[in-house]
């Protein structure tokens, strides 16, 4: 690999389209590529190695993909200088070997295929961010009455949680869990464990009283068991949609919990904090259910899109591995 040489410091460190950049300190081996979209002029500092290629013989975009792949990354780690401040020097960077297809035409084809996949992943990630923002906006509007679904009217109600449901902690401990248990076991974390017993067979909201307070919410409808420091909200009053209350609490309960937590070695929530929490809700269960269904549909769409993003990332990794090692040839 060739490092640019010049008597001018500015010329030596100024980026040009097609340059490949390699971090040589801190997070060693991070690879970048200077595309036409990078604002100019731009320069590197002493933490970055700039590599410039003869474009007649080498496609630098291909090289950037190759250097970011698994085997070269292992090589970068093995070349790291040990010491108080780990890093690579420029002579070490010059020793790195790059495996290239024999023609620039094939290098171009591989780089283009991987670039197209990168563009697909990026577009899906941007769509995912947009969908999440839309869902957050919809939750804020629908769960506060700022926006009503078609066909519904009437003044909203406010009720204490204690007046619309039964609230009680469980009586199980962590040692009661069984990885192969038949039933969900709600503990003091976002992870739902398994257990062989059940104390409830109903619709419920589960919220830990310790650990990540005000940020972990579960909804369940069926048989389950509960840790002794997890609050189970059950036995909802007639005319109340439990799924709506779950969604409302997932947005509004966190701030209330933080203001009313018991400050000790571990912050915790006591029963009155739940009992006194005020829920704002539409005047009839039909509208509550419609709001819950609308937001659940958005959740399902997000879950499907997240799975698609993850699958596309894996596809890109597999393509890169095959194309950058020559296992699959494009031309």
XYZ file of N, CA and C in Angstrom, residues 40-206:
501
model
N -15.132 19.117 0.798
C -13.713 19.458 0.610
C -13.513 20.946 0.888
N -12.287 21.368 1.275
C -11.157 20.478 1.577
C -11.331 19.805 2.935
N -10.742 18.621 3.084
C -10.761 17.887 4.350
C -9.376 17.305 4.571
N -9.010 17.131 5.842
C -7.657 16.714 6.184
C -7.711 15.628 7.250
N -6.619 14.869 7.364
C -6.482 13.873 8.426
C -5.575 14.434 9.515
N -5.626 13.777 10.698
C -4.682 14.116 11.764
C -3.743 12.930 11.993
N -2.973 12.995 13.055
C -1.936 11.989 13.291
C -2.499 10.632 13.691
N -3.775 10.556 13.930
C -4.379 9.285 14.334
C -4.853 8.454 13.140
N -4.724 8.991 11.939
C -5.234 8.343 10.737
C -4.120 8.147 9.719
N -4.054 6.947 9.138
C -3.160 6.690 8.009
C -3.957 6.839 6.718
N -3.419 7.606 5.783
C -4.061 7.812 4.494
C -3.336 6.970 3.451
N -4.092 6.152 2.721
C -3.506 5.283 1.705
C -4.103 5.659 0.352
N -3.222 5.890 -0.630
C -3.667 6.319 -1.959
C -3.157 5.312 -2.994
N -4.045 4.937 -3.909
C -3.718 3.869 -4.856
C -3.641 4.388 -6.289
N -2.939 3.629 -7.098
C -2.920 3.850 -8.540
C -4.243 3.320 -9.099
N -5.116 4.238 -9.515
C -6.467 3.840 -9.914
C -6.476 2.996 -11.187
N -5.389 3.013 -11.944
C -5.316 2.191 -13.153
C -5.255 0.713 -12.785
N -4.642 0.406 -11.624
C -4.441 -0.990 -11.231
C -5.331 -1.457 -10.087
N -5.831 -0.500 -9.300
C -6.522 -0.867 -8.066
C -7.793 -0.031 -7.891
N -8.880 -0.698 -7.504
C -10.106 -0.002 -7.099
C -10.042 0.218 -5.586
N -9.876 1.456 -5.112
C -9.710 1.680 -3.673
C -10.951 1.326 -2.864
N -12.118 1.410 -3.477
C -13.335 1.040 -2.754
C -13.311 -0.445 -2.414
N -12.828 -1.256 -3.383
C -12.663 -2.684 -3.102
C -11.714 -2.873 -1.925
N -10.593 -2.149 -1.925
C -9.605 -2.290 -0.847
C -10.215 -1.915 0.493
N -11.041 -0.869 0.513
C -11.654 -0.463 1.788
C -12.555 -1.560 2.331
N -13.293 -2.230 1.434
C -14.127 -3.351 1.883
C -13.253 -4.504 2.369
N -12.196 -4.785 1.635
C -11.313 -5.887 2.016
C -10.693 -5.633 3.393
N -10.184 -4.430 3.622
C -9.514 -4.127 4.888
C -10.482 -4.150 6.072
N -11.762 -3.928 5.807
C -12.762 -3.960 6.878
C -13.274 -5.365 7.160
N -12.855 -6.340 6.362
C -13.339 -7.708 6.542
C -12.578 -8.418 7.668
N -13.047 -9.606 7.995
C -12.602 -10.292 9.213
C -11.101 -10.578 9.261
N -10.552 -11.163 8.205
C -9.141 -11.560 8.257
C -8.193 -10.366 8.365
N -8.344 -9.310 7.549
C -7.475 -8.139 7.728
C -7.633 -7.482 9.094
N -8.849 -7.491 9.634
C -9.042 -6.897 10.958
C -8.269 -7.667 12.020
N -8.233 -8.986 11.893
C -7.414 -9.773 12.817
C -5.943 -9.416 12.655
N -5.530 -9.193 11.408
C -4.146 -8.817 11.134
C -3.806 -7.470 11.767
N -4.717 -6.522 11.675
C -4.492 -5.217 12.301
C -4.272 -5.373 13.806
N -5.105 -6.192 14.417
C -4.973 -6.382 15.869
C -3.642 -7.029 16.222
N -3.187 -7.959 15.391
C -1.920 -8.637 15.690
C -0.724 -7.713 15.488
N -0.859 -6.682 14.657
C 0.233 -5.762 14.382
C 0.297 -4.595 15.354
N -0.670 -4.532 16.245
C -0.738 -3.409 17.166
C 0.482 -3.395 18.085
N 1.088 -2.235 18.207
C 2.229 -2.084 19.117
C 1.730 -2.079 20.550
N 2.322 -2.913 21.399
C 1.958 -2.919 22.811
C 2.621 -1.727 23.488
N 2.008 -1.247 24.541
C 2.600 -0.126 25.281
C 1.534 0.644 26.008
N 1.958 1.752 26.592
C 1.006 2.542 27.365
C -0.123 3.043 26.479
N 0.207 3.330 25.210
C -0.810 3.796 24.273
C -0.680 2.969 22.998
N -1.510 1.957 22.886
C -1.409 1.034 21.761
C -1.685 1.747 20.443
N -1.005 1.302 19.394
C -1.231 1.896 18.091
C -0.400 1.213 17.027
N -0.576 1.656 15.771
C 0.229 1.183 14.652
C 0.998 2.369 14.088
N 2.211 2.113 13.609
C 2.949 3.173 12.940
C 2.832 2.987 11.428
N 3.268 3.985 10.674
C 3.112 3.937 9.221
C 3.911 2.822 8.568
N 5.151 2.549 9.011
C 5.848 1.395 8.426
C 5.075 0.094 8.587
N 4.377 -0.063 9.708
C 3.557 -1.263 9.917
C 2.397 -1.291 8.939
N 1.751 -0.142 8.728
C 0.634 -0.077 7.782
C 1.106 -0.496 6.391
N 2.327 -0.082 6.004
C 2.845 -0.414 4.676
C 3.025 -1.922 4.472
N 3.167 -2.666 5.572
C 3.384 -4.111 5.436
C 2.091 -4.901 5.240
N 0.942 -4.248 5.432
C -0.339 -4.950 5.303
C -0.539 -5.378 3.853
N -0.889 -6.638 3.661
C -1.092 -7.170 2.321
C -2.577 -7.214 1.981
N -2.872 -6.940 0.726
C -4.253 -6.915 0.242
C -4.402 -7.962 -0.852
N -5.423 -8.817 -0.729
C -5.719 -9.811 -1.770
C -6.666 -9.176 -2.783
N -6.244 -9.132 -4.043
C -7.015 -8.463 -5.084
C -7.398 -9.421 -6.197
N -8.591 -9.282 -6.781
C -8.872 -9.969 -8.043
C -7.878 -9.484 -9.102
N -7.623 -10.273 -10.113
C -6.548 -9.942 -11.068
C -6.830 -8.730 -11.947
N -8.092 -8.337 -12.088
C -8.402 -7.206 -12.962
C -9.174 -6.144 -12.182
N -8.990 -4.904 -12.596
C -9.754 -3.808 -11.986
C -11.235 -3.981 -12.271
N -11.550 -4.559 -13.435
C -12.964 -4.789 -13.775
C -13.649 -5.665 -12.738
N -12.983 -6.718 -12.284
C -13.578 -7.582 -11.259
C -13.628 -6.872 -9.917
N -12.580 -6.114 -9.586
C -12.603 -5.324 -8.352
C -13.785 -4.354 -8.363
N -14.001 -3.706 -9.523
C -15.125 -2.772 -9.664
C -16.454 -3.481 -9.414
N -16.598 -4.680 -9.962
C -17.853 -5.422 -9.835
C -18.134 -5.788 -8.384
N -17.102 -6.238 -7.670
C -17.275 -6.594 -6.256
C -17.616 -5.349 -5.438
N -16.875 -4.263 -5.662
C -17.130 -3.027 -4.910
C -18.540 -2.520 -5.161
N -19.000 -2.604 -6.413
C -20.345 -2.132 -6.740
C -21.414 -2.989 -6.068
N -21.215 -4.308 -6.063
C -22.189 -5.202 -5.423
C -22.296 -4.912 -3.926
N -21.156 -4.745 -3.267
C -21.175 -4.465 -1.827
C -21.703 -3.065 -1.541
N -21.416 -2.103 -2.431
C -21.953 -0.750 -2.260
C -23.476 -0.748 -2.372
N -23.998 -1.525 -3.325
C -25.460 -1.619 -3.487
C -26.105 -2.201 -2.236
N -25.458 -3.217 -1.659
C -26.005 -3.816 -0.439
C -25.927 -2.840 0.725
N -24.818 -2.094 0.807
C -24.700 -1.056 1.836
C -25.816 -0.032 1.697
N -26.101 0.365 0.464
C -27.148 1.357 0.222
C -28.512 0.818 0.646
N -28.755 -0.473 0.396
C -30.015 -1.087 0.814
C -30.131 -1.093 2.325
N -29.054 -1.507 3.013
C -29.071 -1.524 4.479
C -29.325 -0.115 5.014
N -28.628 0.873 4.450
C -28.786 2.248 4.921
C -30.207 2.755 4.721
N -30.798 2.449 3.563
C -32.168 2.907 3.298
C -33.161 2.258 4.253
N -32.953 0.967 4.552
C -33.835 0.284 5.502
C -33.670 0.846 6.907
N -32.435 1.160 7.293
C -32.196 1.742 8.614
C -32.848 3.116 8.733
N -32.769 3.911 7.661
C -33.413 5.228 7.671
C -34.927 5.086 7.764
N -35.470 4.101 7.039
C -36.914 3.852 7.103
C -37.312 3.427 8.505
N -36.484 2.602 9.141
C -36.766 2.145 10.494
C -36.796 3.316 11.466
N -35.819 4.223 11.344
C -35.798 5.416 12.203
C -37.074 6.238 11.994
N -37.469 6.425 10.728
C -38.668 7.204 10.423
C -39.918 6.547 11.004
N -40.034 5.224 10.853
C -41.205 4.505 11.379
C -41.259 4.605 12.904
N -40.087 4.539 13.566
C -40.071 4.671 15.022
C -40.532 6.056 15.444
N -40.099 7.076 14.721
C -40.513 8.435 15.029
C -42.009 8.614 14.835
N -42.535 8.025 13.748
C -43.980 8.105 13.501
C -44.752 7.436 14.626
N -44.257 6.269 15.072
C -44.940 5.562 16.157
C -44.901 6.367 17.450
N -43.731 6.969 17.760
C -43.634 7.783 18.970
C -44.604 8.953 18.914
N -44.685 9.597 17.751
C -45.624 10.703 17.610
C -47.063 10.247 17.764
N -47.391 9.103 17.166
C -48.752 8.567 17.271
C -49.102 8.231 18.716
N -48.146 7.659 19.457
C -48.404 7.334 20.866
C -48.684 8.595 21.664
N -47.867 9.626 21.456
C -48.057 10.871 22.204
C -49.419 11.481 21.905
N -49.859 11.408 20.655
C -51.126 12.024 20.275
C -52.330 11.180 20.676
N -52.267 9.864 20.390
C -53.424 9.008 20.638
C -53.638 8.720 22.116
N -52.548 8.674 22.894
C -52.677 8.339 24.312
C -52.964 9.561 25.185
N -53.069 10.722 24.555
C -53.393 11.943 25.311
C -54.650 12.616 24.793
N -55.241 12.073 23.729
C -56.442 12.669 23.174
C -56.184 13.840 22.249
N -54.915 14.140 21.963
C -54.624 15.217 21.014
C -55.160 14.876 19.632
N -55.166 13.590 19.315
C -55.748 13.131 18.051
C -56.699 11.987 18.356
N -57.897 12.051 17.772
C -58.882 10.999 17.987
C -59.015 10.165 16.720
N -59.220 8.879 16.898
C -59.482 8.017 15.766
C -60.877 8.316 15.216
N -61.091 8.110 13.928
C -62.407 8.413 13.335
C -63.541 7.685 14.041
N -64.658 8.414 14.250
C -65.845 7.806 14.829
C -65.940 7.888 16.333
N -64.979 8.543 16.991
C -64.998 8.618 18.450
C -65.053 10.070 18.908
N -65.773 10.292 19.997
C -65.889 11.624 20.570
C -66.161 11.477 22.064
N -66.292 12.601 22.745
C -66.571 12.566 24.178
C -65.367 12.940 25.011
N -65.627 13.452 26.204
C -64.561 13.886 27.098
C -63.790 12.695 27.658
N -62.476 12.834 27.710
C -61.649 11.797 28.306
C -61.770 11.805 29.826
N -61.405 10.676 30.431
C -61.481 10.504 31.879
C -60.083 10.424 32.470
N -59.959 10.704 33.743
C -58.718 10.449 34.477
C -59.068 9.593 35.685
N -58.310 8.507 35.857
C -58.577 7.588 36.963
C -57.272 7.141 37.595
N -57.311 6.973 38.921
C -56.151 6.391 39.599
C -56.039 4.915 39.202
N -54.812 4.457 39.090
C -54.605 3.061 38.711
C -55.269 2.130 39.723
N -55.235 2.512 41.012
C -55.843 1.675 42.059
C -57.348 1.539 41.886
N -57.975 2.494 41.179
C -59.430 2.465 41.003
C -59.864 1.658 39.783
N -58.909 1.234 38.954
C -59.299 0.497 37.744
C -58.663 -0.891 37.667
N -57.777 -1.232 38.648
C -57.110 -2.536 38.595
C -56.610 -2.927 39.974
N -56.265 -4.198 40.091
C -55.673 -4.725 41.326
C -54.159 -4.740 41.151
N -53.423 -4.341 42.188
C -51.968 -4.218 42.094
C -51.330 -4.984 43.247
N -50.437 -5.920 42.914
C -49.788 -6.713 43.960
C -48.483 -7.300 43.412
N -47.489 -7.437 44.302
C -46.230 -8.067 43.898
C -46.381 -9.589 43.918
N -45.437 -10.263 43.231
C -45.427 -11.713 43.245
C -44.780 -12.259 44.499
N -44.559 -13.585 44.535
C -43.944 -14.197 45.720
C -42.851 -15.195 45.354
N -42.345 -15.118 44.109
C -41.283 -16.021 43.683
C -39.921 -15.350 43.771
N -38.859 -16.185 43.792
C -37.487 -15.689 43.800
C -36.763 -16.153 42.536
N -35.587 -15.571 42.282
C -34.832 -15.923 41.084
C -34.503 -17.413 41.013
N -34.241 -18.012 42.177
C -33.862 -19.426 42.167
C -35.009 -20.349 41.756
N -36.228 -19.814 41.663
C -37.373 -20.617 41.241
C -37.448 -20.800 39.728
N -36.672 -20.046 38.982
C -36.774 -20.107 37.516
C -36.203 -21.418 36.990
N -36.662 -21.789 35.815
C -36.206 -22.988 35.120
C -36.153 -22.652 33.633
N -34.972 -22.748 33.054
C -34.796 -22.342 31.656
C -35.748 -23.069 30.720
N -36.178 -24.272 31.099
C -37.092 -25.047 30.259
C -38.510 -25.072 30.821
N -38.806 -24.110 31.691
C -40.121 -24.080 32.327
C -41.258 -23.853 31.345
N -42.460 -24.200 31.766
C -43.627 -24.128 30.885
C -44.224 -22.730 30.787
N -43.927 -21.853 31.756
C -44.635 -20.581 31.823
C -43.670 -19.401 31.887
N -44.110 -18.218 31.418
C -43.285 -17.015 31.559
C -43.117 -16.658 33.038
N -41.920 -16.176 33.371
C -41.614 -15.764 34.743
C -41.054 -14.347 34.670
N -41.805 -13.387 35.221
C -41.429 -11.980 35.128
C -40.581 -11.602 36.337
N -39.336 -11.180 36.036
C -38.363 -10.844 37.072
C -37.995 -9.372 36.936
N -36.933 -8.958 37.645
C -36.581 -7.535 37.682
C -35.694 -7.120 36.509
N -36.036 -7.532 35.323
C -35.264 -7.148 34.144
C -36.167 -7.223 32.925
N -35.645 -6.764 31.804
C -36.411 -6.815 30.563
C -36.517 -8.236 30.028
N -35.643 -9.134 30.510
C -35.670 -10.529 30.075
C -36.784 -11.286 30.792
N -37.591 -11.975 30.033
C -38.638 -12.810 30.620
C -38.081 -14.218 30.782
N -37.989 -14.688 32.026
C -37.465 -16.019 32.306
C -38.589 -17.056 32.165
N -38.275 -18.312 32.476
C -39.264 -19.391 32.436
C -39.359 -20.042 33.809
N -40.515 -20.674 34.072
C -40.754 -21.305 35.370
C -41.789 -22.415 35.189
N -41.815 -23.359 36.126
C -42.752 -24.478 36.013
C -44.060 -24.247 36.767
N -44.176 -23.118 37.446
C -45.406 -22.827 38.178
C -46.083 -21.601 37.581
N -47.356 -21.400 37.917
C -48.012 -20.145 37.563
C -48.947 -19.742 38.692
N -48.952 -18.447 38.964
C -49.824 -17.904 40.014
C -50.958 -17.087 39.428
N -50.885 -16.778 38.134
C -51.916 -15.987 37.472
C -52.276 -16.639 36.139
N -53.527 -16.494 35.753
C -54.001 -16.903 34.441
C -54.976 -15.831 33.977
N -54.421 -14.740 33.443
C -55.241 -13.570 33.155
C -54.473 -12.583 32.288
N -55.086 -11.442 32.046
C -54.448 -10.331 31.357
C -53.776 -9.464 32.406
N -52.525 -9.048 32.140
C -51.790 -8.327 33.179
C -50.703 -7.425 32.588
N -50.336 -6.428 33.398
C -49.174 -5.582 33.136
C -48.166 -5.880 34.232
N -46.904 -6.105 33.881
C -45.859 -6.436 34.849
C -44.799 -5.339 34.820
